[in-house]
Amino acid sequence: QVNLLQSRAALVKPGASVKLSCKASGYTFTDYYIHWVKQSHGKSLEWIGYINPNSGYTNYNEKFKSKATLTVDKSTNTAYMELSRLTSEDSATYYCTRVGDEDWFAYWGQGTLVTVSS
Amino acid sequence: DIQMTQSPASLSASLGETVTIECRASEDIYNGLAWYQQKPGKSPQLLIYNANSLHTGVPSRFSGSGSGTQYSLKINSLQSEDVASYFCQQYYDYPTFGGGTKLELK
């Protein structure tokens, strides 16, 4: 069965960076794009972007182009998202997700809570 | 970007009642719409895709309908385990989500 296992919660200082991970299992990692989604506390969801694990090609929501960097390690079936120059606005839960047969998000990681605080 | 306007923002209903949540897109999304359920502290779970197709394992009391810019999610015979937040999402263009509906028991 498809499983996306995300890294633990992180507490980071303003201005710092953080790198989140998403380890995929139960399917061929290079067959499906990995997407990342942000959910600020109690609020709705925002699509950050996706990465093609096979080619490394990325596509970002314009809003997150200077904030997020998506990468993968095919040897460990792991996707990463680095968030830079963190502010309180970046405090949120971040999900990795994978599409199903088409473009809906059929599989979700458990989420990683990022708290930005001094 | 395609904007998704979801209503109501919150909803209180009794067990056994039928509830409907609406989602309006800022332009035609040609049935490229999904509905998700999210319980507190959990990740979203897919309920409906292609506007009206029930995802595997989702109870048949959930149904989706609509076309063009107007879509809805209906829950028949509300159960206690349906208390959650619900989100619509279009995938006709770059993904965007509705603001969510928080469903509580009356």
mmCIF file of C-alpha atoms in Angstrom, chain A:
data_model
loop_
_atom_site.group_PDB
_atom_site.id
_atom_site.type_symbol
_atom_site.label_atom_id
_atom_site.label_comp_id
_atom_site.label_asym_id
_atom_site.label_seq_id
_atom_site.Cartn_x
_atom_site.Cartn_y
_atom_site.Cartn_z
ATOM 1 C CA GLN A 1 0.000 0.000 0.000
ATOM 2 C CA VAL A 2 1.143 3.528 -0.718
ATOM 3 C CA ASN A 3 2.694 5.245 2.269
ATOM 4 C CA LEU A 4 4.250 8.687 2.616
ATOM 5 C CA LEU A 5 6.177 9.084 5.862
ATOM 6 C CA GLN A 6 7.133 12.631 6.763
ATOM 7 C CA SER A 7 9.769 13.957 9.128
ATOM 8 C CA ARG A 8 9.038 15.050 12.674
ATOM 9 C CA ALA A 9 7.891 18.469 13.812
ATOM 10 C CA ALA A 10 10.488 21.217 13.700
ATOM 11 C CA LEU A 11 11.043 24.329 15.807
ATOM 12 C CA VAL A 12 13.188 26.821 13.954
ATOM 13 C CA LYS A 13 14.358 30.374 14.519
ATOM 14 C CA PRO A 14 13.292 33.281 12.335
ATOM 15 C CA GLY A 15 15.616 33.768 9.395
ATOM 16 C CA ALA A 16 16.775 30.151 9.431
ATOM 17 C CA SER A 17 16.007 27.348 6.953
ATOM 18 C CA VAL A 18 14.469 23.933 7.452
ATOM 19 C CA LYS A 19 14.469 20.816 5.274
ATOM 20 C CA LEU A 20 11.457 18.499 5.468
ATOM 21 C CA SER A 21 11.448 14.944 4.187
ATOM 22 C CA CYS A 22 8.830 12.604 2.740
ATOM 23 C CA LYS A 23 9.778 8.939 2.346
ATOM 24 C CA ALA A 24 7.627 7.040 -0.140
ATOM 25 C CA SER A 25 6.920 3.322 -0.142
ATOM 26 C CA GLY A 26 4.470 0.861 -1.675
ATOM 27 C CA TYR A 27 4.862 2.009 -5.272
ATOM 28 C CA THR A 28 7.511 2.895 -7.846
ATOM 29 C CA PHE A 29 8.795 6.251 -6.626
ATOM 30 C CA THR A 30 9.704 7.598 -10.047
ATOM 31 C CA ASP A 31 6.245 6.926 -11.528
ATOM 32 C CA TYR A 32 4.392 9.767 -9.749
ATOM 33 C CA TYR A 33 5.054 13.405 -8.993
ATOM 34 C CA ILE A 34 5.278 14.424 -5.328
ATOM 35 C CA HIS A 35 3.353 17.571 -4.409
ATOM 36 C CA TRP A 36 3.655 19.701 -1.284
ATOM 37 C CA VAL A 37 0.776 21.523 0.407
ATOM 38 C CA LYS A 38 0.774 24.095 3.229
ATOM 39 C CA GLN A 39 -1.913 24.371 5.883
ATOM 40 C CA SER A 40 -1.682 27.281 8.267
ATOM 41 C CA HIS A 41 -3.250 26.578 11.654
ATOM 42 C CA GLY A 42 -6.984 26.124 11.375
ATOM 43 C CA LYS A 43 -7.020 27.379 7.826
ATOM 44 C CA SER A 44 -7.264 26.130 4.302
ATOM 45 C CA LEU A 45 -4.730 24.486 2.064
ATOM 46 C CA GLU A 46 -2.266 26.002 -0.390
ATOM 47 C CA TRP A 47 -0.435 24.119 -3.104
ATOM 48 C CA ILE A 48 3.298 24.823 -2.987
ATOM 49 C CA GLY A 49 4.520 22.878 -6.005
ATOM 50 C CA TYR A 50 5.551 19.500 -7.318
ATOM 51 C CA ILE A 51 8.634 17.578 -8.327
ATOM 52 C CA ASN A 52 9.010 14.837 -10.899
ATOM 53 C CA PRO A 53 11.155 12.253 -9.057
ATOM 54 C CA ASN A 54 12.349 10.760 -12.321
ATOM 55 C CA SER A 55 13.745 13.910 -13.908
ATOM 56 C CA GLY A 56 13.960 16.314 -10.975
ATOM 57 C CA TYR A 57 11.771 18.799 -12.860
ATOM 58 C CA THR A 58 9.946 21.152 -10.535
ATOM 59 C CA ASN A 59 6.943 23.435 -10.859
ATOM 60 C CA TYR A 60 6.096 25.963 -8.157
ATOM 61 C CA ASN A 61 3.148 28.061 -7.141
ATOM 62 C CA GLU A 62 4.366 31.599 -7.889
ATOM 63 C CA LYS A 63 3.754 32.524 -4.245
ATOM 64 C CA PHE A 64 6.324 29.979 -3.021
ATOM 65 C CA LYS A 65 8.991 30.296 -5.715
ATOM 66 C CA SER A 66 11.436 32.145 -3.475
ATOM 67 C CA LYS A 67 10.455 30.238 -0.335
ATOM 68 C CA ALA A 68 10.518 26.530 -1.187
ATOM 69 C CA THR A 69 13.027 24.285 -2.940
ATOM 70 C CA LEU A 70 11.978 20.754 -3.882
ATOM 71 C CA THR A 71 14.444 17.920 -4.382
ATOM 72 C CA VAL A 72 14.461 14.119 -4.361
ATOM 73 C CA ASP A 73 16.871 11.299 -3.569
ATOM 74 C CA LYS A 74 15.930 8.392 -5.824
ATOM 75 C CA SER A 75 18.257 6.039 -3.962
ATOM 76 C CA THR A 76 16.129 6.322 -0.818
ATOM 77 C CA ASN A 77 12.722 7.113 -2.398
ATOM 78 C CA THR A 78 12.647 10.362 -0.459
ATOM 79 C CA ALA A 79 11.399 13.788 -1.441
ATOM 80 C CA TYR A 80 12.572 16.929 0.319
ATOM 81 C CA MET A 81 11.324 20.461 0.683
ATOM 82 C CA GLU A 82 13.615 23.172 2.004
ATOM 83 C CA LEU A 83 12.006 26.365 3.303
ATOM 84 C CA SER A 84 14.292 29.370 3.559
ATOM 85 C CA ARG A 85 14.368 32.707 5.392
ATOM 86 C CA LEU A 86 11.640 31.587 7.731
ATOM 87 C CA THR A 87 9.186 34.009 9.339
ATOM 88 C CA SER A 88 6.143 33.512 11.545
ATOM 89 C CA GLU A 89 4.055 33.350 8.348
ATOM 90 C CA ASP A 90 5.767 30.064 7.560
ATOM 91 C CA SER A 91 4.538 28.411 10.766
ATOM 92 C CA ALA A 92 2.190 25.738 9.460
ATOM 93 C CA THR A 93 1.723 22.059 8.803
ATOM 94 C CA TYR A 94 3.246 20.907 5.534
ATOM 95 C CA TYR A 95 2.017 17.833 3.709
ATOM 96 C CA CYS A 96 3.534 15.807 0.917
ATOM 97 C CA THR A 97 0.969 14.183 -1.316
ATOM 98 C CA ARG A 98 0.730 12.043 -4.423
ATOM 99 C CA VAL A 99 -1.883 11.939 -7.116
ATOM 100 C CA GLY A 100 -3.990 8.882 -7.891
ATOM 101 C CA ASP A 101 -4.861 7.815 -11.412
ATOM 102 C CA GLU A 102 -5.140 11.452 -12.429
ATOM 103 C CA ASP A 103 -4.641 14.807 -10.776
ATOM 104 C CA TRP A 104 -6.528 14.464 -7.503
ATOM 105 C CA PHE A 105 -4.513 13.915 -4.312
ATOM 106 C CA ALA A 106 -5.189 10.304 -3.357
ATOM 107 C CA TYR A 107 -2.351 9.803 -0.863
ATOM 108 C CA TRP A 108 -1.126 12.131 1.865
ATOM 109 C CA GLY A 109 1.707 12.077 4.353
ATOM 110 C CA GLN A 110 0.881 12.610 8.004
ATOM 111 C CA GLY A 111 2.159 16.184 7.869
ATOM 112 C CA THR A 112 5.083 18.014 9.468
ATOM 113 C CA LEU A 113 4.406 20.915 11.817
ATOM 114 C CA VAL A 114 6.902 23.726 11.434
ATOM 115 C CA THR A 115 6.958 26.352 14.163
ATOM 116 C CA VAL A 116 9.006 29.484 13.630
ATOM 117 C CA SER A 117 9.888 31.110 16.921
ATOM 118 C CA SER A 118 12.875 32.633 18.662
#
